PDB file of C-alpha atoms in Angstrom:
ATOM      1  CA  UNK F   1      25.744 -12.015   3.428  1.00 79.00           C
ATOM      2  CA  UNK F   2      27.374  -8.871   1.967  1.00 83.00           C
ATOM      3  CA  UNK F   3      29.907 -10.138  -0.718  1.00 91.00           C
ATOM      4  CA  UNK F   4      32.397  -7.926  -3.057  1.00 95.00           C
ATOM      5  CA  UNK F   5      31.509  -7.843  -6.268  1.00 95.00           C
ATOM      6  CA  UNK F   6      33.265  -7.438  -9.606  1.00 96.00           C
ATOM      7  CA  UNK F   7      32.278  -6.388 -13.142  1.00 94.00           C
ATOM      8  CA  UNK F   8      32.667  -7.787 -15.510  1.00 93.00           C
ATOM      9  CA  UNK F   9      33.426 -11.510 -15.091  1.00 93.00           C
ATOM     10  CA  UNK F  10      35.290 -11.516 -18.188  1.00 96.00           C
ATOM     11  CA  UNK F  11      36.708  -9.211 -20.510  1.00 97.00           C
ATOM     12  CA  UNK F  12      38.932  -9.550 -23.724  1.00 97.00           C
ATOM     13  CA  UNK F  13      40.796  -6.313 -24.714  1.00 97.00           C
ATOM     14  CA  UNK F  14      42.854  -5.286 -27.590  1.00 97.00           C
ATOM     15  CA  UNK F  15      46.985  -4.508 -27.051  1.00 97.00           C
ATOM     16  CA  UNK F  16      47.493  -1.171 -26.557  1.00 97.00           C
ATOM     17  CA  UNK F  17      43.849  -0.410 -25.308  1.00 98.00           C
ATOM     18  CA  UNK F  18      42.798   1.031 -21.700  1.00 97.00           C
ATOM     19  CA  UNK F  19      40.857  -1.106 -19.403  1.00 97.00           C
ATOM     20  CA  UNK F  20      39.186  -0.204 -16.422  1.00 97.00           C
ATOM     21  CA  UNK F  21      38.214  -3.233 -13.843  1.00 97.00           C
ATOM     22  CA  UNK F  22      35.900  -2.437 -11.484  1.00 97.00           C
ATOM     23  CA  UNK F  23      34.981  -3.691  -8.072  1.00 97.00           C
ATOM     24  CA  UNK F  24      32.284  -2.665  -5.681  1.00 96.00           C
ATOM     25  CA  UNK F  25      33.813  -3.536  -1.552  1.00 95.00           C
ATOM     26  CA  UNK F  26      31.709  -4.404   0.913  1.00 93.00           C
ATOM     27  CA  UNK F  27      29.416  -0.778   2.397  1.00 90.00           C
ATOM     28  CA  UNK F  28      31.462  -0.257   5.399  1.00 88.00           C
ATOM     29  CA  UNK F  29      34.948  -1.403   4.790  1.00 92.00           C
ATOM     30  CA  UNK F  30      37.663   1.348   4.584  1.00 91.00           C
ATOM     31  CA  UNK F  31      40.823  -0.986   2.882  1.00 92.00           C
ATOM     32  CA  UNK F  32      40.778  -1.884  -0.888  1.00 94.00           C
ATOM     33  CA  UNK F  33      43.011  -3.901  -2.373  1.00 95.00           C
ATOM     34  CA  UNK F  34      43.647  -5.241  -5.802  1.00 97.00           C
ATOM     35  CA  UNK F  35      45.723  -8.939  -6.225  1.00 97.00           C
ATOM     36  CA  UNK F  36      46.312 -10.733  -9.773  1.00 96.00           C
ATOM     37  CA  UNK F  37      46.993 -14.349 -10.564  1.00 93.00           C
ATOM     38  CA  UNK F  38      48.441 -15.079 -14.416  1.00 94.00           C
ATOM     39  CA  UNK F  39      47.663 -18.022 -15.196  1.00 90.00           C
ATOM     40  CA  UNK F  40      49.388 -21.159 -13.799  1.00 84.00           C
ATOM     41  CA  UNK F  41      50.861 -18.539 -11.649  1.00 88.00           C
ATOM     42  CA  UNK F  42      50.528 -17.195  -8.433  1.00 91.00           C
ATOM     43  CA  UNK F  43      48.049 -15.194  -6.803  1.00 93.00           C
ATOM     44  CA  UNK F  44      50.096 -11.704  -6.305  1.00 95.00           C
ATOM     45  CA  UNK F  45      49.765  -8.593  -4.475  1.00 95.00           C
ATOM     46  CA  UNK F  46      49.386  -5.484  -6.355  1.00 97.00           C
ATOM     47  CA  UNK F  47      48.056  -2.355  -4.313  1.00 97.00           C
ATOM     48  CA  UNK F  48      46.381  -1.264  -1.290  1.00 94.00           C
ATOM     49  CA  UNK F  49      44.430   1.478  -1.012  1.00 94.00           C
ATOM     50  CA  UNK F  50      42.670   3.513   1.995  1.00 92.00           C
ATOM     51  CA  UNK F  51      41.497   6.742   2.546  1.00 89.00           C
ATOM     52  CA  UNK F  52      41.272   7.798  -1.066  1.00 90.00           C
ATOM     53  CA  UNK F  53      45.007   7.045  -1.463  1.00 93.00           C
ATOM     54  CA  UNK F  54      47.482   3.734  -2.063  1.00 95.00           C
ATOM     55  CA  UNK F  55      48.741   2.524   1.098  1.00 92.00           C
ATOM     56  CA  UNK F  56      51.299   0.284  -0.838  1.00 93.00           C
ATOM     57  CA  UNK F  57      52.015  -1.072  -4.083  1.00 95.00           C
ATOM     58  CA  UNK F  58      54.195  -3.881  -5.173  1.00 95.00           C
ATOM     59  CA  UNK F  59      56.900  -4.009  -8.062  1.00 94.00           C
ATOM     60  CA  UNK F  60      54.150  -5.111 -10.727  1.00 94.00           C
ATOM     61  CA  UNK F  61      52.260  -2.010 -10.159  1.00 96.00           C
ATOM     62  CA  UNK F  62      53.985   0.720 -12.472  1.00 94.00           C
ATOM     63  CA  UNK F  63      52.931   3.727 -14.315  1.00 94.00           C
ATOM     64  CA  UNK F  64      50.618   2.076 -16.564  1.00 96.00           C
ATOM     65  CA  UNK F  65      48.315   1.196 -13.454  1.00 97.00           C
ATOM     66  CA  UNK F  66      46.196   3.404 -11.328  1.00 97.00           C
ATOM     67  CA  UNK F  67      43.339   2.861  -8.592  1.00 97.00           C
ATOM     68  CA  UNK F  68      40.360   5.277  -7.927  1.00 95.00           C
ATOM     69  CA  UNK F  69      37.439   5.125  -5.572  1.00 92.00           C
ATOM     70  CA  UNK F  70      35.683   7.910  -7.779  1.00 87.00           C
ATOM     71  CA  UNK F  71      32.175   7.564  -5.938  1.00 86.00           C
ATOM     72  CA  UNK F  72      32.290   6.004  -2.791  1.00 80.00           C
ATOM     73  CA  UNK F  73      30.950   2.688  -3.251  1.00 87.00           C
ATOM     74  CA  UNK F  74      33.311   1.555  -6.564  1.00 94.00           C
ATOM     75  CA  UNK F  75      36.481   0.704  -6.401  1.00 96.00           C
ATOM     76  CA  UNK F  76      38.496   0.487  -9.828  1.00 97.00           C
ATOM     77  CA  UNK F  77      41.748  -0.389 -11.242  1.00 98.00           C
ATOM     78  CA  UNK F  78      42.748   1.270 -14.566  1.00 97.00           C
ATOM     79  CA  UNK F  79      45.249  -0.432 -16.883  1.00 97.00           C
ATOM     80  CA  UNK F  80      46.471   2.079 -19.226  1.00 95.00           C
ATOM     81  CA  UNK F  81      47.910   0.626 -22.150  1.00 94.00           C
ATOM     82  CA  UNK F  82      47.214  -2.848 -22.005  1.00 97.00           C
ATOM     83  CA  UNK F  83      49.928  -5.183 -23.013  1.00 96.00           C
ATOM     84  CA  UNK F  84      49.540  -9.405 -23.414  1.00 97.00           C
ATOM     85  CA  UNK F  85      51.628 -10.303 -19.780  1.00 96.00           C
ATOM     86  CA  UNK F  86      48.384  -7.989 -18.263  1.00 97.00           C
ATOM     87  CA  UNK F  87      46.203 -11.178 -19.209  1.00 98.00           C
ATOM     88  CA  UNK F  88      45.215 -12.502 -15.733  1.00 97.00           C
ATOM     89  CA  UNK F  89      42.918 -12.889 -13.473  1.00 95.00           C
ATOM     90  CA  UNK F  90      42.435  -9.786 -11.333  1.00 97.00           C
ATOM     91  CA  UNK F  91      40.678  -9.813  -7.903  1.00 96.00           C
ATOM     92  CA  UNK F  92      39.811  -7.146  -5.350  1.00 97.00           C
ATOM     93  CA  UNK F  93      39.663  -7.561  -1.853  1.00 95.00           C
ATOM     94  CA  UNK F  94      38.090  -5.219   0.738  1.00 94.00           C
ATOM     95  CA  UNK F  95      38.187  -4.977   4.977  1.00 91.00           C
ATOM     96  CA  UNK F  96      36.667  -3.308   7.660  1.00 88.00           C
ATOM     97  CA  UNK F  97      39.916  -2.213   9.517  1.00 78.00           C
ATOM     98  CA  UNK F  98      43.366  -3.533   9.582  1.00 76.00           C
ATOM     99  CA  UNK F  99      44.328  -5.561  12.611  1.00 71.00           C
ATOM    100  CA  UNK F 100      45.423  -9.177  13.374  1.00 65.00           C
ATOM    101  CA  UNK F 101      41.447 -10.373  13.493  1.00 68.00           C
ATOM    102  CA  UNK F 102      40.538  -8.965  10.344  1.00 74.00           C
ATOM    103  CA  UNK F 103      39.833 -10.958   7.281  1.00 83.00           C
ATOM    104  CA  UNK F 104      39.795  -9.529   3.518  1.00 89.00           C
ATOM    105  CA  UNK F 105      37.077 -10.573   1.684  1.00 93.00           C
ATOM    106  CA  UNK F 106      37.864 -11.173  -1.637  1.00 94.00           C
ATOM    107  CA  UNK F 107      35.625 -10.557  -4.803  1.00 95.00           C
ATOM    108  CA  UNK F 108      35.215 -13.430  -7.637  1.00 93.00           C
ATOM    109  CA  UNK F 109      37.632 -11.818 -10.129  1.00 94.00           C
ATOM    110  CA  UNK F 110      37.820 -10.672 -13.806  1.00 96.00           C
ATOM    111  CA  UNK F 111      39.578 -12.756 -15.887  1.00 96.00           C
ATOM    112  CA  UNK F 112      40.905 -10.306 -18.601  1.00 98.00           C
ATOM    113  CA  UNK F 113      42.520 -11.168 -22.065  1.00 98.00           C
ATOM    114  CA  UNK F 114      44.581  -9.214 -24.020  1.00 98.00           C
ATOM    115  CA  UNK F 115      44.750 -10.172 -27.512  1.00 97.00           C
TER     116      UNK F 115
ATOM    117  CA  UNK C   1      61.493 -12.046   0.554  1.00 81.00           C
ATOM    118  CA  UNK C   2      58.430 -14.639   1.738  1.00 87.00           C
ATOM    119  CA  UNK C   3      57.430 -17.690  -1.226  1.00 93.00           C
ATOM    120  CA  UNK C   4      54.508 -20.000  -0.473  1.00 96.00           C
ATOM    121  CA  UNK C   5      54.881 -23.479  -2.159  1.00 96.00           C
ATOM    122  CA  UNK C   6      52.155 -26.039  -2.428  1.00 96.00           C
ATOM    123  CA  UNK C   7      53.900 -29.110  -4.516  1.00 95.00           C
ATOM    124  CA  UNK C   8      49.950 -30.546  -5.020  1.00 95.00           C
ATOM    125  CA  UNK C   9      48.756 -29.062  -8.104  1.00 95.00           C
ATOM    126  CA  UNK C  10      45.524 -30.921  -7.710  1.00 97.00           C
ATOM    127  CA  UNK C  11      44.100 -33.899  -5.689  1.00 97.00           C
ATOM    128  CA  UNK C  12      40.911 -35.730  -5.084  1.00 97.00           C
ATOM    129  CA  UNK C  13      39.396 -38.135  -2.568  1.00 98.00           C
ATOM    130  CA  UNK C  14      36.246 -39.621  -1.615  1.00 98.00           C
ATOM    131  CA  UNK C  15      32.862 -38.195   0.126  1.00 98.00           C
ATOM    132  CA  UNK C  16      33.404 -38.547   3.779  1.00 97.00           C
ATOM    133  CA  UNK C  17      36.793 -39.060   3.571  1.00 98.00           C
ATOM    134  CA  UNK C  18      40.064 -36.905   4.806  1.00 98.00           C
ATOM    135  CA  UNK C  19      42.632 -35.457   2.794  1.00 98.00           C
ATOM    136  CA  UNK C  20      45.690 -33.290   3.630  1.00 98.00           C
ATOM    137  CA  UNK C  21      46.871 -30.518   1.464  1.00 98.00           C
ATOM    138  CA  UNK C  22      50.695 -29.436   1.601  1.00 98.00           C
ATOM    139  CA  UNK C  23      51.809 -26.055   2.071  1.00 98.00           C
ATOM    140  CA  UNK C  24      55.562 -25.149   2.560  1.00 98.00           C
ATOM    141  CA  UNK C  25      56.606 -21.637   2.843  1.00 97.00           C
ATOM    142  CA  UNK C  26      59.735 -19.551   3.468  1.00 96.00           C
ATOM    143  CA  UNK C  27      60.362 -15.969   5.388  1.00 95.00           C
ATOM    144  CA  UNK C  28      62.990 -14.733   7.912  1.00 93.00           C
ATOM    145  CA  UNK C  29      60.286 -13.081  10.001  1.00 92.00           C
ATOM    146  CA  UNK C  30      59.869 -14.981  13.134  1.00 90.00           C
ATOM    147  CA  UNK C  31      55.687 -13.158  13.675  1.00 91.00           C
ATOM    148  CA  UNK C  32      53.587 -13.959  10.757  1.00 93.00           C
ATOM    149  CA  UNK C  33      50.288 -15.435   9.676  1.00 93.00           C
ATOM    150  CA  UNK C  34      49.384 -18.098   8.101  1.00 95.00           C
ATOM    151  CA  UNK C  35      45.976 -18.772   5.998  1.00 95.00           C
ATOM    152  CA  UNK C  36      44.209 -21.181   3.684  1.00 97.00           C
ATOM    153  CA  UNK C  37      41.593 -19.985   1.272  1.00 96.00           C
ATOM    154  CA  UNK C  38      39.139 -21.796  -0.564  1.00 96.00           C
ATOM    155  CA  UNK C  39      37.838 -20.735  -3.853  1.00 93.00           C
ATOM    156  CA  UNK C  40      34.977 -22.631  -5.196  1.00 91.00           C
ATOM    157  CA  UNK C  41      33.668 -22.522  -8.934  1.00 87.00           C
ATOM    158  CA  UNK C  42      33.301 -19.026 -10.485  1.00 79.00           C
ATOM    159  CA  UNK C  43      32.926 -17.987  -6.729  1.00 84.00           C
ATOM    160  CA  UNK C  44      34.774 -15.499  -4.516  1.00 89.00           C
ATOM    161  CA  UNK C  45      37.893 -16.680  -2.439  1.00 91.00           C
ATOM    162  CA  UNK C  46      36.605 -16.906   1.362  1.00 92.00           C
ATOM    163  CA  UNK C  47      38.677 -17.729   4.376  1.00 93.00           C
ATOM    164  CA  UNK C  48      39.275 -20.891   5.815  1.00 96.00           C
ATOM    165  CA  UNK C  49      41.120 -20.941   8.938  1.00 95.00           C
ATOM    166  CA  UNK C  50      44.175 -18.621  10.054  1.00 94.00           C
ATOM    167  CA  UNK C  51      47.274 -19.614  12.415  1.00 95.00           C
ATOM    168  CA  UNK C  52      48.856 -17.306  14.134  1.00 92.00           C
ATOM    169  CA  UNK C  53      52.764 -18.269  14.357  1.00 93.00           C
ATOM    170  CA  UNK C  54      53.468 -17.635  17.654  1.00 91.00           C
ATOM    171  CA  UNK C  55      50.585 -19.762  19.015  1.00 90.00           C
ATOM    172  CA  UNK C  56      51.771 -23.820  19.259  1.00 86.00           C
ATOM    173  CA  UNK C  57      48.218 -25.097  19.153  1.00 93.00           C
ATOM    174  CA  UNK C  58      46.934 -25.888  16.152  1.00 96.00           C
ATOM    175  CA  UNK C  59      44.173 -24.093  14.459  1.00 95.00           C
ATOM    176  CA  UNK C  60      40.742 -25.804  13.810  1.00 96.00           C
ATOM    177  CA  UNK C  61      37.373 -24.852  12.454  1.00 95.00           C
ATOM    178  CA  UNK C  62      34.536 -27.518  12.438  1.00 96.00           C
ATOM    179  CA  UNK C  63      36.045 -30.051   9.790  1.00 97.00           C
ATOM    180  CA  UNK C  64      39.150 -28.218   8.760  1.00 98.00           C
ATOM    181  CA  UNK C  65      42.478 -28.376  11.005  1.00 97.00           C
ATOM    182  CA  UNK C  66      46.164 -27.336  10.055  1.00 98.00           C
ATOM    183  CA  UNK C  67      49.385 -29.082  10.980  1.00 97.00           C
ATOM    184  CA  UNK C  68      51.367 -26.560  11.899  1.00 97.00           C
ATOM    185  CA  UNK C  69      55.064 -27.040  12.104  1.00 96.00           C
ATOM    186  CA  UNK C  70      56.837 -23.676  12.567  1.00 95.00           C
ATOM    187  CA  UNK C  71      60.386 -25.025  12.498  1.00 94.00           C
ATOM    188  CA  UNK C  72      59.871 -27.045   9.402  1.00 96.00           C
ATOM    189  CA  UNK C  73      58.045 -23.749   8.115  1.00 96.00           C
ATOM    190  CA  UNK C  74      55.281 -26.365   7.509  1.00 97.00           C
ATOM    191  CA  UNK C  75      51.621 -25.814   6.968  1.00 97.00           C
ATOM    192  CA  UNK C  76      49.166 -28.719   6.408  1.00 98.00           C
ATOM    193  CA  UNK C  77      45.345 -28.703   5.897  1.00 98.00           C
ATOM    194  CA  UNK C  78      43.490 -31.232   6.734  1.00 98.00           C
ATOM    195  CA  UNK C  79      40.121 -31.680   6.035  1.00 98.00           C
ATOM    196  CA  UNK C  80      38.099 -34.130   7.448  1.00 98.00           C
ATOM    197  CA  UNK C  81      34.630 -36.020   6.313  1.00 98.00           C
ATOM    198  CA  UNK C  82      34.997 -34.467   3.113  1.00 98.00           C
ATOM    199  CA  UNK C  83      31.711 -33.086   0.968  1.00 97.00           C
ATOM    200  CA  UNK C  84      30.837 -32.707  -2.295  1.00 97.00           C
ATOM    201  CA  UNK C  85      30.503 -28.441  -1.324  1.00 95.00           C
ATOM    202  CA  UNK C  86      34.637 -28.969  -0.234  1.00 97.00           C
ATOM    203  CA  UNK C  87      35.084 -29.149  -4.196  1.00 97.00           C
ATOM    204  CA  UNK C  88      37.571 -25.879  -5.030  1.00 97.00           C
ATOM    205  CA  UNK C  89      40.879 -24.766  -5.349  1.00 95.00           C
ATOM    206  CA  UNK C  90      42.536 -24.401  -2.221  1.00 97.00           C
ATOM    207  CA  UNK C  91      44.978 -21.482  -1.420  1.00 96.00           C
ATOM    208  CA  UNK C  92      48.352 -21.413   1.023  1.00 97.00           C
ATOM    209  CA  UNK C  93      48.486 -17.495   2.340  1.00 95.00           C
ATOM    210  CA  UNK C  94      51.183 -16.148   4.567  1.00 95.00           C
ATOM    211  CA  UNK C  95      51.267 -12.482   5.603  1.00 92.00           C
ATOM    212  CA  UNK C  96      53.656 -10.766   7.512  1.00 90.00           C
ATOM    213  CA  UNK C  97      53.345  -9.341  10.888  1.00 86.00           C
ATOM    214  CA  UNK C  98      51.380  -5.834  10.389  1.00 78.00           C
ATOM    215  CA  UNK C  99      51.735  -6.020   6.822  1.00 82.00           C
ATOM    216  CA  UNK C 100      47.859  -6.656   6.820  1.00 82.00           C
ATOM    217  CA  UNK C 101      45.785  -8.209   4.115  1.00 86.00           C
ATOM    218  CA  UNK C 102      49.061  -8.214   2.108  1.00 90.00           C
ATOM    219  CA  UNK C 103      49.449 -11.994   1.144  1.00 93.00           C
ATOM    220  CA  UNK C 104      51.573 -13.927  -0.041  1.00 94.00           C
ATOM    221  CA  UNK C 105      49.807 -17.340  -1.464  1.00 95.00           C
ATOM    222  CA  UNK C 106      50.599 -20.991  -3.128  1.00 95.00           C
ATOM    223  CA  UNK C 107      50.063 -21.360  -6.038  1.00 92.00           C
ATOM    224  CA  UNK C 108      46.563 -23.180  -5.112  1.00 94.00           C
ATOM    225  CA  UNK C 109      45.635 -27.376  -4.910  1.00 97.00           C
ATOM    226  CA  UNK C 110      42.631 -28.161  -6.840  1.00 96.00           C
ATOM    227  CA  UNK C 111      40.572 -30.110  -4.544  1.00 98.00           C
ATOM    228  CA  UNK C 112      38.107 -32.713  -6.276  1.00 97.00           C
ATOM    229  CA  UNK C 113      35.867 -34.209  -4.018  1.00 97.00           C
ATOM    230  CA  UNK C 114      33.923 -37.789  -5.556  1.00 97.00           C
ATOM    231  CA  UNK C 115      30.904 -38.883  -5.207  1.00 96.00           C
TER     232      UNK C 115
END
């Protein structure tokens, strides 16, 4: 059964340093989105993406985040200058279309650490 | 603004056994969605069941059923004859009304099924 995928599982980062997060969606789905959950926290909404541009994006998701789909099959989020509140775990989510019926399927996360 | 609270941080029961998991949420919008995820172990976050809030009947699938209780903004899964493979943490989701794949979630119940 297709699945998303993300790489890596885990990654530990330095303060100040850029991170990219990637995340390959499922062949044909056309909506990408990115979520994070801190920990002890809630699972939150940070940016949808289709056709090669953001749909939305919430509060959390300032200047020092950006989302490409540079070759057609990844999907990334970049986190600029990393800072210790980015530690989280960070999930993507892809779907075929967006109606009612729909479901998102959801990739297993990367659990980043900023030290 | 929508919040999704489930007060059960984590729970356990028995093989073959039910258990309920609490959901309470909070919105102004009368048409919404409603959702529980499971996330097992390291694993991605897959959909459970989905209510639709301007249906009455309850949602089921196989061994999972919600309580639904729109006026109380209630929203209750139940799983019955529980298995070891029910094991994971358990997410409350509510989306608004063409404000697709855009969730709000719980904060999660660990779910600990015994052998």
């Amino acid at each position: 059964e297709p699945e998303v995928t993300q790489t890596p599982s885990h990654q530990v980062t330095q303060m100040g340093q850029e991170v990219i997060l990637r995340c390959v969606p499922i062949s044909n789905h056309l909506y990408f989105y990115w979520y994070r959950q801190i920990l002890g926290q809630k699972v939150e909404f940070l940016v949808s993406f289709y056709n090669n541009e953001i749909s939305e994006k919430s509060e959390i998701f300032d200047d020092q985040f950006s989302v490409e789909r540079p070759d057609g099959s990844n999907f990334t989020l970049k986190i600029r200058s990393t800072k210790l509140e980015d530690s989280a775990m960070y999930f993507c989510a892809s779907s075929p279309r967006e109606t009612v019926n729909t479901e998102a399927f959801f990739g297993q996360g990367t659990r980043l650490t900023v030290v | 603004a929508q919040t999704v609270t489930q007060s059960q941080p984590e729970m356990s029961v028995q093989e073959a056994e039910t258990v309920t998991l609490s959901c309470t949420y909070d919105t102004s919008e009368n048409n919404y969605y409603l959702f529980w995820y499971k996330q097992p172990p390291s694993r991605q976050m897959i959909l459970v069941i989905r209510q639709e809030a301007y249906k009455q009947q309850n949602a089921t699938e196989n061994r999972f059923s919600v309580n639904f209780q729109k006026a109380a903004k209630s929203f209750s899964l139940k799983i019955s004859d529980s298995q070891l493979g029910d094991t994971a943490m358990y997410f409350c989701a509510f989306m608004k009304h063409a404000d697709f794949n855009k969730f709000y979630f719980g904060s999660g119940t660990k779910l600990n099924v015994k052998p």
